[in-house]
mmCIF file of C-alpha atoms and ligand atoms in Angstrom:
data_model
loop_
_atom_site.group_PDB
_atom_site.id
_atom_site.type_symbol
_atom_site.label_atom_id
_atom_site.label_comp_id
_atom_site.label_asym_id
_atom_site.label_seq_id
_atom_site.Cartn_x
_atom_site.Cartn_y
_atom_site.Cartn_z
ATOM 1 C CA MET A 264 0.000 0.000 0.000
ATOM 2 C CA ASP A 265 1.312 3.415 -1.024
ATOM 3 C CA VAL A 266 -0.132 6.426 0.758
ATOM 4 C CA ARG A 267 0.450 9.973 -0.379
ATOM 5 C CA ILE A 268 -1.063 13.411 -0.034
ATOM 6 C CA VAL A 269 -1.881 15.143 -3.315
ATOM 7 C CA ARG A 270 -2.369 18.920 -3.526
ATOM 8 C CA LEU A 271 -5.175 19.783 -5.945
ATOM 9 C CA GLN A 272 -5.125 23.326 -7.339
ATOM 10 C CA LEU A 273 -8.534 24.945 -7.754
ATOM 11 C CA ARG A 274 -9.470 26.650 -11.013
ATOM 12 C CA HIS A 275 -11.270 29.392 -9.072
ATOM 13 C CA THR A 276 -10.904 30.380 -5.425
ATOM 14 C CA TRP A 277 -13.580 28.229 -3.799
ATOM 15 C CA THR A 278 -15.808 29.915 -1.217
ATOM 16 C CA THR A 279 -18.672 28.395 0.749
ATOM 17 C CA THR A 280 -20.098 29.331 4.149
ATOM 18 C CA MET A 281 -17.278 27.304 5.701
ATOM 19 C CA ALA A 282 -14.070 28.515 4.094
ATOM 20 C CA SER A 283 -12.295 30.053 1.139
ATOM 21 C CA SER A 284 -9.381 28.234 -0.497
ATOM 22 C CA GLU A 285 -7.016 28.053 -3.494
ATOM 23 C CA PHE A 286 -6.182 24.357 -3.132
ATOM 24 C CA ARG A 287 -7.243 21.170 -1.369
ATOM 25 C CA ASP A 288 -5.133 18.270 -0.148
ATOM 26 C CA THR A 289 -6.581 14.774 -0.537
ATOM 27 C CA VAL A 290 -5.130 11.418 0.490
ATOM 28 C CA HIS A 291 -4.422 8.822 -2.197
ATOM 29 C CA VAL A 292 -3.914 5.089 -1.743
ATOM 30 C CA ALA A 293 -2.373 2.672 -4.249
ATOM 31 C CA TYR A 294 -3.043 -0.984 -3.358
ATOM 32 C CA ARG A 295 -0.708 -3.364 -5.208
ATOM 33 C CA ARG A 296 -1.072 -7.132 -5.340
ATOM 34 C CA ASP A 297 -0.558 -9.780 -8.039
ATOM 35 C CA GLY A 298 0.699 -7.147 -10.501
ATOM 36 C CA ILE A 299 -2.516 -5.088 -10.275
ATOM 37 C CA THR A 300 -2.731 -1.614 -8.748
ATOM 38 C CA GLY A 301 -6.004 -0.375 -7.295
ATOM 39 C CA ARG A 302 -6.344 3.357 -6.663
ATOM 40 C CA GLY A 303 -8.377 5.187 -4.076
ATOM 41 C CA GLU A 304 -8.789 8.709 -2.751
ATOM 42 C CA GLY A 305 -10.445 10.430 0.160
ATOM 43 C CA ALA A 306 -11.003 14.141 0.738
ATOM 44 C CA PRO A 307 -10.595 14.904 4.458
ATOM 45 C CA ILE A 308 -13.389 17.099 5.824
ATOM 46 C CA VAL A 309 -12.289 19.833 8.242
ATOM 47 C CA ARG A 310 -15.790 20.051 9.746
ATOM 48 C CA TYR A 311 -15.330 16.499 11.049
ATOM 49 C CA LYS A 312 -11.824 17.263 12.365
ATOM 50 C CA GLU A 313 -10.040 15.455 9.544
ATOM 51 C CA SER A 314 -6.941 16.615 7.691
ATOM 52 C CA ALA A 315 -4.824 15.073 4.941
ATOM 53 C CA GLU A 316 -2.139 14.429 7.554
ATOM 54 C CA SER A 317 -4.517 12.754 10.038
ATOM 55 C CA ALA A 318 -5.821 10.611 7.167
ATOM 56 C CA ARG A 319 -2.283 9.668 6.150
ATOM 57 C CA GLN A 320 -1.401 8.690 9.728
ATOM 58 C CA ALA A 321 -4.567 6.604 10.060
ATOM 59 C CA LEU A 322 -3.652 4.716 6.880
ATOM 60 C CA GLU A 323 -0.064 4.213 8.053
ATOM 61 C CA SER A 324 -1.405 2.656 11.272
ATOM 62 C CA LEU A 325 -3.394 0.173 9.139
ATOM 63 C CA ARG A 326 -0.403 -0.904 7.047
ATOM 64 C CA PRO A 327 0.218 -4.306 8.760
ATOM 65 C CA LEU A 328 -3.503 -5.106 8.728
ATOM 66 C CA VAL A 329 -3.829 -4.283 5.017
ATOM 67 C CA ALA A 330 -0.697 -6.244 4.112
ATOM 68 C CA ALA A 331 -2.050 -9.354 5.852
ATOM 69 C CA ALA A 332 -5.685 -8.991 4.740
ATOM 70 C CA ASP A 333 -7.395 -11.023 2.017
ATOM 71 C CA PRO A 334 -8.812 -8.353 -0.337
ATOM 72 C CA TRP A 335 -11.729 -10.624 -1.319
ATOM 73 C CA ARG A 336 -12.884 -10.553 2.307
ATOM 74 C CA PHE A 337 -13.330 -6.790 2.123
ATOM 75 C CA THR A 338 -16.316 -6.774 4.481
ATOM 76 C CA LYS A 339 -14.192 -8.361 7.188
ATOM 77 C CA LEU A 340 -11.401 -5.867 6.541
ATOM 78 C CA GLU A 341 -13.889 -2.966 6.762
ATOM 79 C CA ALA A 342 -15.085 -4.219 10.161
ATOM 80 C CA GLU A 343 -11.519 -4.584 11.413
ATOM 81 C CA VAL A 344 -10.642 -1.059 10.207
ATOM 82 C CA HIS A 345 -13.718 0.175 12.087
ATOM 83 C CA ARG A 346 -12.457 -1.457 15.270
ATOM 84 C CA ARG A 347 -8.976 0.039 14.928
ATOM 85 C CA ILE A 348 -9.574 3.675 14.013
ATOM 86 C CA ARG A 349 -12.025 6.358 15.081
ATOM 87 C CA GLY A 350 -13.312 8.869 12.558
ATOM 88 C CA GLU A 351 -10.991 9.357 9.550
ATOM 89 C CA TYR A 352 -13.657 8.467 7.019
ATOM 90 C CA ALA A 353 -11.693 10.010 4.141
ATOM 91 C CA ALA A 354 -8.833 7.606 4.919
ATOM 92 C CA ARG A 355 -11.241 4.664 5.035
ATOM 93 C CA ALA A 356 -12.755 5.736 1.712
ATOM 94 C CA ALA A 357 -9.320 5.988 0.085
ATOM 95 C CA LEU A 358 -8.426 2.449 1.169
ATOM 96 C CA GLU A 359 -11.811 0.913 0.362
ATOM 97 C CA ILE A 360 -12.008 2.517 -3.106
ATOM 98 C CA ALA A 361 -8.471 1.237 -3.869
ATOM 99 C CA LEU A 362 -9.552 -2.283 -2.866
ATOM 100 C CA PHE A 363 -12.655 -2.128 -5.091
ATOM 101 C CA ASP A 364 -10.599 -0.795 -7.997
ATOM 102 C CA TRP A 365 -8.256 -3.741 -7.482
ATOM 103 C CA ILE A 366 -11.137 -6.235 -7.282
ATOM 104 C CA GLY A 367 -12.789 -4.821 -10.411
ATOM 105 C CA GLN A 368 -9.537 -5.067 -12.359
ATOM 106 C CA LYS A 369 -8.879 -8.577 -11.044
ATOM 107 C CA LEU A 370 -12.347 -9.655 -12.221
ATOM 108 C CA GLY A 371 -12.076 -7.664 -15.462
ATOM 109 C CA LEU A 372 -15.352 -5.831 -14.632
ATOM 110 C CA PRO A 373 -16.183 -2.139 -14.395
ATOM 111 C CA LEU A 374 -17.429 -1.418 -10.875
ATOM 112 C CA TYR A 375 -20.939 -0.453 -12.040
ATOM 113 C CA GLN A 376 -21.211 -3.963 -13.470
ATOM 114 C CA TYR A 377 -19.910 -5.511 -10.246
ATOM 115 C CA PHE A 378 -22.772 -3.693 -8.468
ATOM 116 C CA GLY A 379 -25.285 -4.847 -11.093
ATOM 117 C CA LEU A 380 -25.991 -1.407 -12.541
ATOM 118 C CA ASP A 381 -26.718 0.001 -15.999
ATOM 119 C CA PRO A 382 -24.304 2.896 -16.660
ATOM 120 C CA ASP A 383 -26.923 4.582 -18.863
ATOM 121 C CA ASP A 384 -29.092 5.065 -15.751
ATOM 122 C CA ALA A 385 -26.597 7.548 -14.261
ATOM 123 C CA PRO A 386 -28.390 10.891 -13.822
ATOM 124 C CA ILE A 387 -27.056 14.218 -15.036
ATOM 125 C CA THR A 388 -24.711 15.976 -12.653
ATOM 126 C CA SER A 389 -25.098 19.533 -11.523
ATOM 127 C CA PHE A 390 -22.133 21.884 -11.754
ATOM 128 C CA SER A 391 -21.320 23.879 -8.618
ATOM 129 C CA ILE A 392 -20.843 27.625 -8.454
ATOM 130 C CA GLY A 393 -19.025 28.780 -5.289
ATOM 131 C CA ILE A 394 -19.835 32.055 -3.560
ATOM 132 C CA ASP A 395 -18.324 35.070 -5.337
ATOM 133 C CA THR A 396 -18.915 38.653 -6.415
ATOM 134 C CA PRO A 397 -21.832 39.164 -8.831
ATOM 135 C CA GLU A 398 -19.391 39.794 -11.686
ATOM 136 C CA LEU A 399 -17.410 36.572 -11.083
ATOM 137 C CA THR A 400 -20.621 34.647 -10.457
ATOM 138 C CA ARG A 401 -21.891 35.699 -13.890
ATOM 139 C CA GLN A 402 -18.553 34.681 -15.433
ATOM 140 C CA LYS A 403 -18.647 31.246 -13.764
ATOM 141 C CA VAL A 404 -22.233 30.688 -14.888
ATOM 142 C CA ARG A 405 -21.212 31.506 -18.471
ATOM 143 C CA GLU A 406 -18.269 29.065 -18.205
ATOM 144 C CA ALA A 407 -20.741 26.411 -16.995
ATOM 145 C CA GLU A 408 -22.683 26.691 -20.262
ATOM 146 C CA PRO A 409 -22.406 22.919 -21.092
ATOM 147 C CA PHE A 410 -24.129 21.947 -17.818
ATOM 148 C CA PRO A 411 -27.938 21.832 -17.873
ATOM 149 C CA VAL A 412 -28.319 22.164 -14.064
ATOM 150 C CA LEU A 413 -26.312 24.386 -11.729
ATOM 151 C CA LYS A 414 -25.793 24.102 -7.980
ATOM 152 C CA ILE A 415 -25.420 27.507 -6.381
ATOM 153 C CA LYS A 416 -23.692 27.937 -3.042
ATOM 154 C CA VAL A 417 -25.476 30.411 -0.770
ATOM 155 C CA GLY A 418 -25.852 30.940 2.986
ATOM 156 C CA LEU A 419 -24.142 34.309 3.416
ATOM 157 C CA ALA A 420 -25.644 37.818 3.529
ATOM 158 C CA THR A 421 -25.279 38.044 -0.276
ATOM 159 C CA ASP A 422 -27.792 35.326 -1.276
ATOM 160 C CA GLU A 423 -30.224 37.622 -3.087
ATOM 161 C CA GLN A 424 -27.489 39.261 -5.170
ATOM 162 C CA THR A 425 -25.919 35.850 -5.927
ATOM 163 C CA ILE A 426 -29.177 34.411 -7.284
ATOM 164 C CA ALA A 427 -29.900 37.662 -9.141
ATOM 165 C CA ALA A 428 -26.450 37.455 -10.775
ATOM 166 C CA VAL A 429 -27.098 33.836 -11.840
ATOM 167 C CA ARG A 430 -30.582 34.638 -13.131
ATOM 168 C CA SER A 431 -29.230 37.601 -15.138
ATOM 169 C CA VAL A 432 -27.257 35.079 -17.245
ATOM 170 C CA THR A 433 -29.303 31.853 -17.325
ATOM 171 C CA ASP A 434 -32.796 30.398 -16.858
ATOM 172 C CA LYS A 435 -31.493 26.840 -16.219
ATOM 173 C CA PRO A 436 -32.895 24.858 -13.286
ATOM 174 C CA LEU A 437 -30.914 25.588 -10.130
ATOM 175 C CA ARG A 438 -30.180 23.646 -6.989
ATOM 176 C CA VAL A 439 -29.161 25.653 -3.964
ATOM 177 C CA ASP A 440 -26.811 24.639 -1.156
ATOM 178 C CA ALA A 441 -26.850 26.775 2.004
ATOM 179 C CA ASN A 442 -24.206 24.664 3.825
ATOM 180 C CA GLU A 443 -25.905 25.330 7.229
ATOM 181 C CA GLY A 444 -25.663 29.077 6.552
ATOM 182 C CA TRP A 445 -29.141 30.168 7.702
ATOM 183 C CA LYS A 446 -29.289 30.381 11.467
ATOM 184 C CA THR A 447 -32.980 30.388 12.457
ATOM 185 C CA LYS A 448 -36.017 28.495 11.218
ATOM 186 C CA GLU A 449 -37.715 31.807 10.369
ATOM 187 C CA GLU A 450 -34.762 32.896 8.201
ATOM 188 C CA ALA A 451 -34.687 29.513 6.422
ATOM 189 C CA LEU A 452 -38.459 29.668 5.806
ATOM 190 C CA GLU A 453 -38.219 33.164 4.342
ATOM 191 C CA LYS A 454 -35.245 32.245 2.103
ATOM 192 C CA ILE A 455 -36.838 29.024 0.835
ATOM 193 C CA ARG A 456 -40.169 30.724 0.071
ATOM 194 C CA TRP A 457 -38.210 33.280 -1.943
ATOM 195 C CA LEU A 458 -36.201 30.519 -3.696
ATOM 196 C CA GLU A 459 -39.500 28.874 -4.670
ATOM 197 C CA THR A 460 -40.052 31.885 -6.962
ATOM 198 C CA GLN A 461 -36.576 31.557 -8.529
ATOM 199 C CA GLY A 462 -36.760 28.250 -10.435
ATOM 200 C CA VAL A 463 -34.925 26.235 -7.780
ATOM 201 C CA GLU A 464 -35.404 22.431 -7.700
ATOM 202 C CA PHE A 465 -34.312 21.805 -4.104
ATOM 203 C CA VAL A 466 -32.294 23.245 -1.259
ATOM 204 C CA GLU A 467 -29.473 21.482 0.535
ATOM 205 C CA GLN A 468 -28.801 21.835 4.277
ATOM 206 C CA PRO A 469 -30.594 25.140 4.973
ATOM 207 C CA LEU A 470 -30.018 25.034 8.757
ATOM 208 C CA PRO A 471 -27.208 23.730 10.969
ATOM 209 C CA ALA A 472 -27.085 19.932 11.100
ATOM 210 C CA ALA A 473 -28.099 19.825 14.773
ATOM 211 C CA MET A 474 -31.373 21.747 14.093
ATOM 212 C CA VAL A 475 -33.387 18.700 13.026
ATOM 213 C CA GLU A 476 -36.623 19.782 14.733
ATOM 214 C CA GLU A 477 -36.390 23.299 13.239
ATOM 215 C CA THR A 478 -35.786 21.802 9.788
ATOM 216 C CA ARG A 479 -38.896 19.645 10.179
ATOM 217 C CA TRP A 480 -40.837 22.847 11.089
ATOM 218 C CA VAL A 481 -39.588 24.537 7.906
ATOM 219 C CA ARG A 482 -40.305 21.461 5.777
ATOM 220 C CA GLU A 483 -43.983 21.489 6.847
ATOM 221 C CA ARG A 484 -44.296 25.059 5.512
ATOM 222 C CA VAL A 485 -42.609 24.861 2.086
ATOM 223 C CA ARG A 486 -43.090 22.939 -1.155
ATOM 224 C CA MET A 487 -39.402 22.801 -2.076
ATOM 225 C CA PRO A 488 -37.632 19.524 -1.199
ATOM 226 C CA ILE A 489 -34.984 19.849 1.523
ATOM 227 C CA ILE A 490 -31.903 17.629 1.206
ATOM 228 C CA ALA A 491 -29.623 16.772 4.154
ATOM 229 C CA ASP A 492 -25.868 16.994 3.635
ATOM 230 C CA GLU A 493 -23.884 18.025 6.723
ATOM 231 C CA ALA A 494 -26.583 16.315 8.871
ATOM 232 C CA VAL A 495 -26.036 12.892 7.276
ATOM 233 C CA LEU A 496 -22.711 11.073 7.358
ATOM 234 C CA HIS A 497 -23.393 7.408 8.007
ATOM 235 C CA PRO A 498 -26.135 4.828 7.450
ATOM 236 C CA SER A 499 -27.220 5.145 11.100
ATOM 237 C CA ASP A 500 -27.942 8.893 10.693
ATOM 238 C CA ILE A 501 -30.709 8.416 8.144
ATOM 239 C CA PRO A 502 -33.723 7.120 10.148
ATOM 240 C CA ARG A 503 -33.848 10.071 12.584
ATOM 241 C CA LEU A 504 -33.706 12.539 9.664
ATOM 242 C CA ALA A 505 -36.561 11.034 7.658
ATOM 243 C CA ALA A 506 -39.237 13.359 9.124
ATOM 244 C CA ALA A 507 -37.184 16.538 8.674
ATOM 245 C CA TYR A 508 -35.758 16.085 5.172
ATOM 246 C CA ASP A 509 -36.939 14.921 1.754
ATOM 247 C CA GLY A 510 -33.618 13.411 0.751
ATOM 248 C CA VAL A 511 -29.981 12.784 1.643
ATOM 249 C CA ASN A 512 -26.721 13.755 -0.022
ATOM 250 C CA ILE A 513 -24.377 10.759 0.284
ATOM 251 C CA LYS A 514 -20.617 11.185 -0.114
ATOM 252 C CA LEU A 515 -17.952 8.483 -0.056
ATOM 253 C CA ASP A 516 -15.684 10.804 1.955
ATOM 254 C CA LYS A 517 -18.300 11.161 4.714
ATOM 255 C CA CYS A 518 -19.311 7.506 5.005
ATOM 256 C CA GLY A 519 -16.032 5.732 4.223
ATOM 257 C CA GLY A 520 -16.441 4.302 0.737
ATOM 258 C CA LEU A 521 -18.627 2.466 -1.761
ATOM 259 C CA LEU A 522 -20.122 -0.166 0.533
ATOM 260 C CA PRO A 523 -21.405 2.241 3.208
ATOM 261 C CA ALA A 524 -22.660 4.551 0.428
ATOM 262 C CA TRP A 525 -24.537 1.634 -1.148
ATOM 263 C CA ARG A 526 -26.091 0.831 2.254
ATOM 264 C CA MET A 527 -27.123 4.477 2.708
ATOM 265 C CA ILE A 528 -28.816 4.556 -0.693
ATOM 266 C CA GLN A 529 -30.853 1.448 0.216
ATOM 267 C CA ILE A 530 -31.804 2.744 3.678
ATOM 268 C CA ALA A 531 -32.825 6.145 2.328
ATOM 269 C CA ARG A 532 -34.961 4.558 -0.379
ATOM 270 C CA ALA A 533 -36.639 2.244 2.129
ATOM 271 C CA LEU A 534 -37.605 5.335 4.157
ATOM 272 C CA GLY A 535 -39.041 7.063 1.086
ATOM 273 C CA LEU A 536 -36.230 9.613 0.820
ATOM 274 C CA LYS A 537 -34.686 10.966 -2.367
ATOM 275 C CA THR A 538 -31.063 9.997 -2.872
ATOM 276 C CA MET A 539 -28.210 12.123 -4.090
ATOM 277 C CA LEU A 540 -24.540 11.335 -4.582
ATOM 278 C CA GLY A 541 -22.215 14.238 -3.912
ATOM 279 C CA CYS A 542 -18.491 14.713 -3.604
ATOM 280 C CA MET A 543 -15.898 16.961 -2.067
ATOM 281 C CA ILE A 544 -13.313 18.774 -4.168
ATOM 282 C CA SER A 545 -11.207 15.823 -5.266
ATOM 283 C CA SER A 546 -9.594 14.235 -8.283
ATOM 284 C CA SER A 547 -11.145 11.842 -10.797
ATOM 285 C CA VAL A 548 -10.288 8.905 -8.494
ATOM 286 C CA SER A 549 -12.897 9.694 -5.850
ATOM 287 C CA VAL A 550 -15.429 11.241 -8.238
ATOM 288 C CA THR A 551 -15.269 8.248 -10.596
ATOM 289 C CA ALA A 552 -15.779 5.860 -7.659
ATOM 290 C CA ALA A 553 -18.971 7.703 -6.677
ATOM 291 C CA ALA A 554 -20.078 7.835 -10.315
ATOM 292 C CA HIS A 555 -20.070 4.014 -10.494
ATOM 293 C CA LEU A 556 -22.960 4.056 -7.968
ATOM 294 C CA ALA A 557 -24.737 6.983 -9.637
ATOM 295 C CA PRO A 558 -27.163 4.742 -11.618
ATOM 296 C CA LEU A 559 -28.820 4.064 -8.219
ATOM 297 C CA VAL A 560 -29.626 7.666 -7.233
ATOM 298 C CA ASP A 561 -32.089 10.429 -8.102
ATOM 299 C CA TYR A 562 -29.559 13.285 -8.222
ATOM 300 C CA ALA A 563 -25.828 13.569 -8.804
ATOM 301 C CA ASP A 564 -23.515 16.389 -7.852
ATOM 302 C CA LEU A 565 -20.260 14.848 -9.031
ATOM 303 C CA ASP A 566 -18.205 17.743 -10.278
ATOM 304 C CA GLY A 567 -15.335 17.946 -7.751
ATOM 305 C CA ASN A 568 -12.786 16.871 -10.379
ATOM 306 C CA LEU A 569 -14.018 19.557 -12.788
ATOM 307 C CA LEU A 570 -13.168 22.306 -10.297
ATOM 308 C CA ILE A 571 -9.442 21.481 -10.188
ATOM 309 C CA ALA A 572 -6.634 22.341 -12.615
ATOM 310 C CA ASN A 573 -4.230 19.416 -12.018
ATOM 311 C CA ASP A 574 -6.264 16.206 -12.030
ATOM 312 C CA PRO A 575 -3.717 13.325 -11.950
ATOM 313 C CA TYR A 576 -6.227 10.913 -13.592
ATOM 314 C CA SER A 577 -9.155 10.823 -15.956
ATOM 315 C CA GLY A 578 -12.149 8.547 -15.432
ATOM 316 C CA VAL A 579 -15.806 9.539 -15.506
ATOM 317 C CA LYS A 580 -16.598 12.113 -18.191
ATOM 318 C CA VAL A 581 -19.443 14.585 -18.402
ATOM 319 C CA GLU A 582 -21.251 15.326 -21.678
ATOM 320 C CA ARG A 583 -23.941 18.038 -21.495
ATOM 321 C CA GLY A 584 -24.242 17.158 -17.797
ATOM 322 C CA LYS A 585 -24.656 13.416 -18.386
ATOM 323 C CA LEU A 586 -22.199 11.235 -16.461
ATOM 324 C CA ILE A 587 -20.361 8.911 -18.869
ATOM 325 C CA LEU A 588 -18.861 5.992 -16.944
ATOM 326 C CA PRO A 589 -15.633 4.419 -18.203
ATOM 327 C CA ARG A 590 -16.229 0.926 -19.601
ATOM 328 C CA ARG A 591 -12.773 -0.250 -18.439
ATOM 329 C CA ALA A 592 -12.316 -2.658 -15.490
ATOM 330 C CA GLY A 593 -12.384 -1.398 -11.911
ATOM 331 C CA LEU A 594 -12.727 2.365 -11.635
ATOM 332 C CA GLY A 595 -11.482 2.599 -15.235
ATOM 333 C CA LEU A 596 -8.921 5.322 -14.518
ATOM 334 C CA ILE A 597 -6.240 6.514 -16.912
ATOM 335 C CA GLU A 598 -3.193 8.327 -15.570
ATOM 336 C CA ALA A 599 -2.843 11.887 -16.888
ATOM 337 C CA ALA A 600 -0.031 12.356 -19.383
HETATM 338 MG MG1 MG B 777 -23.711 20.305 0.353
#
């Protein structure tokens, strides 16, 4: 197992309610066995007290376990990893994705086929527009011309001018992500009622994750679907959110990889929730892994690799918003020239 931290340079300074940044560090795993290399990646999430360095250290601590493990018994390995480390879900995702890439290559099957899915069922992906000045927002929206649906980051004092800037350039359907930025149920209600007049399909995480009861109060008063993101990390989070949200945004980096994401999709569906696959800012390794499960979900927001300037791999492609899965074995990655 090779473990390394890769610095991904952003095309545009990326601003959300949480932070503003020029680059992101993600942790990459290469799992080598029998002449086959499986690749995985996880994007550490600061909100959950993860960093690229803490992820790297967690993976280093697993080195003897991984070396001795039978990759075909990946469920057993996942359970053992769970016993040995706390948190560090990006690290777990990096390792687990690398194992699945290895297994797919060993079997000669693309991962969507391993999971029994039709790649043509993958939904379109939205393209995300970070928070910026009205002028730069308009420029980004113009650059996003090939994407039929945009996801607009809001949650600061500038929401009205942000949406006005977007609407001055396009009449495409929008999805809006507040990233916990609205602080009271009354504020969230007012903002969502206004968004209902702006051609917005749904809103993601309007209130802080802990405000489940307040979110349920808002949900009873609006028509627009409300999707949980920061409130939902793991399969066990979903049942208590079912009354407050209409859907869940599942990310491999939050839950620890493909298997937990698959479980979350099934649990959410069983509870009548909409399902969405999202991603952090990451390379084509992590985004392609998520894309292999995309035929299972209602919505995709898998654009993290499109926001960076130095992607070390290519994998999933996007044509007019449609996710095009590689037909090669495993993740189907190709190293950048
Ligand atoms: Mg979100």
